[in-house]
Coordinates of C-alpha atoms in Angstrom, one line a residue:
Chain A
M1 CA 199.4 -101.0 149.1
Y2 CA 196.0 -99.5 150.0
R3 CA 196.1 -101.2 153.4
S4 CA 199.2 -99.2 154.4
L5 CA 197.8 -95.9 153.0
F6 CA 194.5 -96.3 154.9
P7 CA 195.0 -98.2 158.1
H8 CA 191.6 -99.7 158.6
D9 CA 190.8 -98.0 161.9
L10 CA 191.4 -94.5 160.5
F11 CA 187.7 -94.1 159.7
A12 CA 186.7 -95.4 163.1
E13 CA 189.0 -92.9 164.6
L14 CA 187.5 -90.0 162.6
D15 CA 184.1 -91.2 163.6
R16 CA 185.1 -91.2 167.2
L17 CA 186.5 -87.7 166.9
Q18 CA 183.3 -86.5 165.2
R19 CA 181.2 -88.1 167.9
E20 CA 183.2 -86.5 170.7
T21 CA 183.2 -83.0 169.3
G22 CA 179.5 -83.4 168.3
S23 CA 178.5 -84.2 171.9
S24 CA 180.8 -81.9 173.7
L25 CA 180.5 -78.6 171.9
G26 CA 179.0 -75.9 174.0
T27 CA 178.5 -77.8 177.2
S28 CA 180.6 -80.2 179.3
P29 CA 180.1 -83.8 178.1
S30 CA 178.2 -86.0 180.4
I31 CA 180.1 -88.7 182.2
R32 CA 178.1 -91.5 180.5
G33 CA 177.4 -89.9 177.1
L34 CA 174.3 -90.7 175.3
G35 CA 173.2 -94.2 174.7
R36 CA 176.6 -95.6 175.5
G37 CA 177.3 -97.1 178.8
G38 CA 173.8 -96.6 180.0
F39 CA 170.4 -97.1 178.4
P40 CA 168.2 -95.3 178.8
A41 CA 170.0 -92.0 179.3
I42 CA 168.5 -90.2 182.3
N43 CA 168.1 -86.5 183.2
V44 CA 166.9 -85.5 186.6
G45 CA 165.6 -82.1 187.6
G46 CA 163.8 -80.7 190.6
T47 CA 161.5 -78.0 191.8
P48 CA 160.6 -77.1 195.4
N49 CA 157.5 -79.3 195.0
S50 CA 158.6 -82.3 193.0
V51 CA 161.4 -84.4 191.5
E52 CA 161.3 -84.9 187.8
I53 CA 163.0 -87.8 186.1
Y54 CA 163.3 -88.2 182.3
A55 CA 164.4 -91.5 180.8
F56 CA 165.2 -91.3 177.1
A57 CA 164.0 -94.7 175.9
P58 CA 162.7 -94.4 172.4
G59 CA 160.9 -97.2 170.5
I60 CA 159.5 -99.1 173.4
D61 CA 155.9 -100.2 174.0
P62 CA 154.8 -98.2 177.1
A63 CA 153.2 -101.3 178.5
A64 CA 156.6 -103.0 178.5
I65 CA 158.3 -100.4 180.7
E66 CA 158.4 -101.2 184.4
V67 CA 158.8 -98.3 186.8
Q68 CA 159.3 -99.2 190.5
L69 CA 159.7 -97.0 193.5
E70 CA 161.1 -98.6 196.6
K71 CA 163.1 -97.5 199.6
G72 CA 163.9 -94.2 198.1
V73 CA 165.1 -95.7 194.8
L74 CA 163.5 -95.4 191.4
I75 CA 164.0 -98.4 189.1
V76 CA 163.3 -98.2 185.4
S77 CA 163.5 -101.5 183.5
G78 CA 162.3 -103.1 180.4
E79 CA 163.3 -104.5 177.1
R80 CA 163.9 -103.2 173.7
D81 CA 163.6 -105.5 170.7
P82 CA 166.4 -105.6 168.2
S83 CA 165.3 -103.9 165.1
L84 CA 168.0 -105.3 162.9
P85 CA 167.1 -107.9 160.3
A86 CA 167.4 -111.5 161.3
E87 CA 170.8 -113.1 160.7
D88 CA 169.7 -115.3 157.9
A89 CA 168.0 -112.5 156.0
K90 CA 170.0 -111.3 153.0
A91 CA 170.9 -108.0 154.5
T92 CA 174.2 -106.3 155.4
V93 CA 174.4 -104.3 158.6
H94 CA 176.5 -101.1 158.0
I95 CA 176.0 -99.3 161.3
R96 CA 174.8 -100.7 164.6
E97 CA 174.7 -98.3 167.4
R98 CA 171.2 -98.5 168.9
F99 CA 170.7 -100.4 172.1
S100 CA 168.8 -103.6 172.2
G101 CA 168.0 -106.1 174.9
R102 CA 167.1 -105.8 178.5
F103 CA 167.8 -102.6 180.4
R104 CA 167.6 -101.5 184.0
R105 CA 168.6 -98.2 185.5
V106 CA 168.4 -97.1 189.1
V107 CA 168.1 -93.5 190.3
S108 CA 168.5 -92.8 194.0
L109 CA 166.1 -90.1 195.3
T110 CA 166.2 -87.7 198.2
D111 CA 164.4 -88.5 201.5
D112 CA 161.7 -85.9 201.1
I113 CA 159.7 -87.5 198.3
D114 CA 156.2 -88.8 198.8
P115 CA 156.1 -92.4 197.4
D116 CA 152.3 -92.2 197.1
Q117 CA 152.3 -89.3 194.7
V118 CA 154.0 -90.5 191.6
S119 CA 153.0 -90.2 188.0
A120 CA 154.7 -91.7 184.9
R121 CA 154.0 -90.8 181.3
Y122 CA 155.6 -92.0 178.1
R123 CA 155.7 -89.6 175.2
D124 CA 157.9 -89.3 172.1
G125 CA 160.2 -92.0 173.4
V126 CA 160.8 -90.3 176.8
L127 CA 159.5 -91.7 180.1
H128 CA 158.7 -88.8 182.4
V129 CA 158.3 -89.7 186.1
S130 CA 157.2 -87.0 188.4
I131 CA 157.3 -87.5 192.2
Q132 CA 155.9 -85.0 194.6
R133 CA 157.8 -84.0 197.6
R134 CA 156.2 -84.4 201.0
E135 CA 154.3 -81.4 202.4
S136 CA 156.3 -81.4 205.5
A137 CA 159.5 -81.1 203.5
L138 CA 158.4 -78.1 201.5
P139 CA 160.0 -74.8 202.5
R140 CA 157.6 -72.9 204.6
R141 CA 157.4 -69.3 205.6
I142 CA 156.9 -69.0 209.3
S143 CA 155.1 -65.8 210.3
V144 CA 156.2 -64.0 213.3
E145 CA 153.5 -63.1 215.7
Chain B
M1 CA 185.3 -76.5 147.3
N2 CA 182.7 -76.8 144.6
D3 CA 179.4 -75.0 144.2
K4 CA 177.4 -77.7 145.9
T5 CA 179.1 -77.0 149.3
R6 CA 178.9 -73.3 148.9
N7 CA 175.2 -73.3 148.4
R8 CA 174.4 -75.4 151.4
T9 CA 172.5 -74.0 154.3
P10 CA 174.4 -73.6 157.6
E11 CA 172.3 -76.5 159.0
A12 CA 173.3 -78.8 156.2
A13 CA 177.0 -77.8 156.4
G14 CA 177.0 -78.7 160.1
I15 CA 178.2 -75.4 161.4
S16 CA 175.1 -74.4 163.3
E17 CA 174.4 -74.9 167.0
A18 CA 175.9 -77.8 168.8
A19 CA 173.9 -81.0 168.7
L20 CA 174.0 -84.5 169.9
L21 CA 174.7 -87.3 167.5
P22 CA 171.7 -89.7 167.5
A23 CA 172.5 -93.5 167.6
V24 CA 171.5 -95.2 164.4
D25 CA 171.3 -98.6 162.8
V26 CA 171.8 -98.9 159.1
F27 CA 171.2 -102.0 157.1
E28 CA 171.0 -102.8 153.4
D29 CA 169.2 -105.4 151.5
A30 CA 168.8 -106.0 147.8
T31 CA 166.3 -103.2 147.2
G32 CA 167.5 -100.5 149.4
I33 CA 168.8 -99.2 152.7
T34 CA 166.9 -98.9 156.0
L35 CA 168.0 -96.4 158.6
L36 CA 166.7 -96.3 162.2
A37 CA 167.6 -93.3 164.4
D38 CA 166.9 -92.8 168.1
L39 CA 165.5 -89.3 168.6
P40 CA 163.9 -89.4 172.0
G41 CA 161.9 -86.3 173.0
V42 CA 161.6 -85.0 169.5
T43 CA 158.0 -84.4 168.3
K44 CA 156.9 -85.0 164.7
E45 CA 156.7 -81.2 164.2
Q46 CA 160.3 -80.7 165.5
L47 CA 161.8 -83.3 163.2
H48 CA 163.5 -82.0 160.1
L49 CA 164.7 -84.1 157.3
H50 CA 166.6 -82.5 154.4
L51 CA 167.8 -84.1 151.3
E52 CA 170.0 -82.0 149.2
A53 CA 172.1 -83.4 146.4
D54 CA 173.5 -86.5 148.0
S55 CA 173.4 -85.3 151.5
L56 CA 170.7 -86.5 153.9
S57 CA 170.4 -84.6 157.2
I58 CA 168.4 -85.5 160.2
E59 CA 167.7 -82.9 162.8
G60 CA 165.4 -82.7 165.7
E61 CA 164.7 -80.5 168.7
V62 CA 164.1 -82.1 172.0
A63 CA 161.0 -80.8 173.7
L64 CA 160.3 -82.0 177.2
E65 CA 157.4 -81.1 179.5
T66 CA 159.2 -79.4 182.3
P67 CA 157.4 -77.9 185.3
E68 CA 158.0 -74.2 185.9
G69 CA 161.2 -73.4 187.7
M70 CA 162.8 -76.8 187.3
E71 CA 166.5 -77.0 187.8
A72 CA 168.5 -79.8 186.3
T73 CA 170.5 -81.8 188.8
H74 CA 171.8 -84.5 186.5
A75 CA 171.9 -84.5 182.7
E76 CA 173.1 -87.2 180.4
V77 CA 171.2 -85.7 177.4
S78 CA 173.1 -82.5 177.7
L79 CA 171.8 -80.6 174.6
P80 CA 168.3 -80.1 173.4
R81 CA 169.1 -81.1 169.8
F82 CA 170.0 -84.0 167.6
R83 CA 171.7 -83.8 164.3
R84 CA 173.4 -86.2 161.9
V85 CA 174.3 -86.0 158.3
F86 CA 174.8 -88.9 155.9
T87 CA 176.1 -89.0 152.4
L88 CA 174.1 -91.1 150.0
S89 CA 175.7 -93.0 147.2
K90 CA 174.7 -92.7 143.6
E91 CA 172.6 -95.8 143.3
L92 CA 170.2 -94.7 146.0
D93 CA 167.0 -93.0 144.9
G94 CA 166.7 -89.9 147.1
H95 CA 163.3 -89.0 145.6
K96 CA 161.6 -92.1 146.9
V97 CA 162.7 -91.9 150.6
T98 CA 159.9 -92.8 153.0
A99 CA 159.9 -91.9 156.6
E100 CA 158.1 -93.1 159.7
F101 CA 158.4 -91.6 163.1
R102 CA 157.0 -93.3 166.2
N103 CA 157.9 -93.2 169.9
G104 CA 161.1 -91.2 169.2
V105 CA 162.4 -93.6 166.6
L106 CA 162.8 -92.5 163.0
K107 CA 162.7 -95.2 160.3
L108 CA 163.9 -94.2 156.8
R109 CA 163.7 -96.4 153.8
I110 CA 165.9 -95.3 150.9
P111 CA 165.3 -97.5 147.9
K112 CA 167.9 -98.2 145.2
L113 CA 167.3 -97.0 141.7
E114 CA 165.6 -99.5 139.5
H115 CA 168.7 -100.1 137.4
A116 CA 170.9 -100.5 140.4
Q117 CA 168.8 -103.4 141.8
P118 CA 170.3 -106.8 141.4
R119 CA 169.2 -108.7 138.4
R120 CA 169.6 -112.3 137.6
I121 CA 171.4 -112.6 134.3
E122 CA 170.4 -115.5 132.2
V123 CA 173.2 -117.5 130.8
Q124 CA 172.5 -118.3 127.2
V125 CA 173.8 -121.5 125.9
A126 CA 174.7 -121.3 122.3

């Protein structure tokens, strides 16, 4: 009788609705969403002098993150350990949404970056890679004689 | 609605600014519940945990170091804020919650009340 009153996916459906409204209010939702479909989530920004890449990868040992720059492509890879209790432990898992396992994401960059001027920092679970643009590519003001 | 809901702050009632829902893991063992939440980019100072009646809210502001004049070209994390509210059940001891926050991951441990913890009941043989 209860089965028919509460189809078991009703709560999942509500959860989905909440998630969707939660992430789409105010701004347009991103094509990949957060943490689903791609880990880590990546934001990219740029200034006239540099390209800034932010990878949202919380809970990872900075030494275990690999950042590679090759042929105009930035590759961020690594592994996140599962934090859930081992299967044999007497524990019940109620919600499991966090990513675990190996990850790899690729960001293609513009041609004007200088592969020799890259810095990467990991703080508060965010990997920030900053790549300078080549001098020659910077907009320059040409004075008229 | 009852008094409890009316007295809530706008944050706790979930009607403040739009926020992203952080991904969480929740698991339970005999003595309590452990909650892990991904809050990348949130500093310890910008993390706010509120426990009011049986409602636990987690809220954090994302603070990134951005060079001046940066324009976003691609954004998967589209809002600078995370928020999620959970309702605790009666057998959990809200006064004894412990929190750890490291590398953008929040770990909460919510113990069960003493009397709610499982006990082995001796069977007396007459």
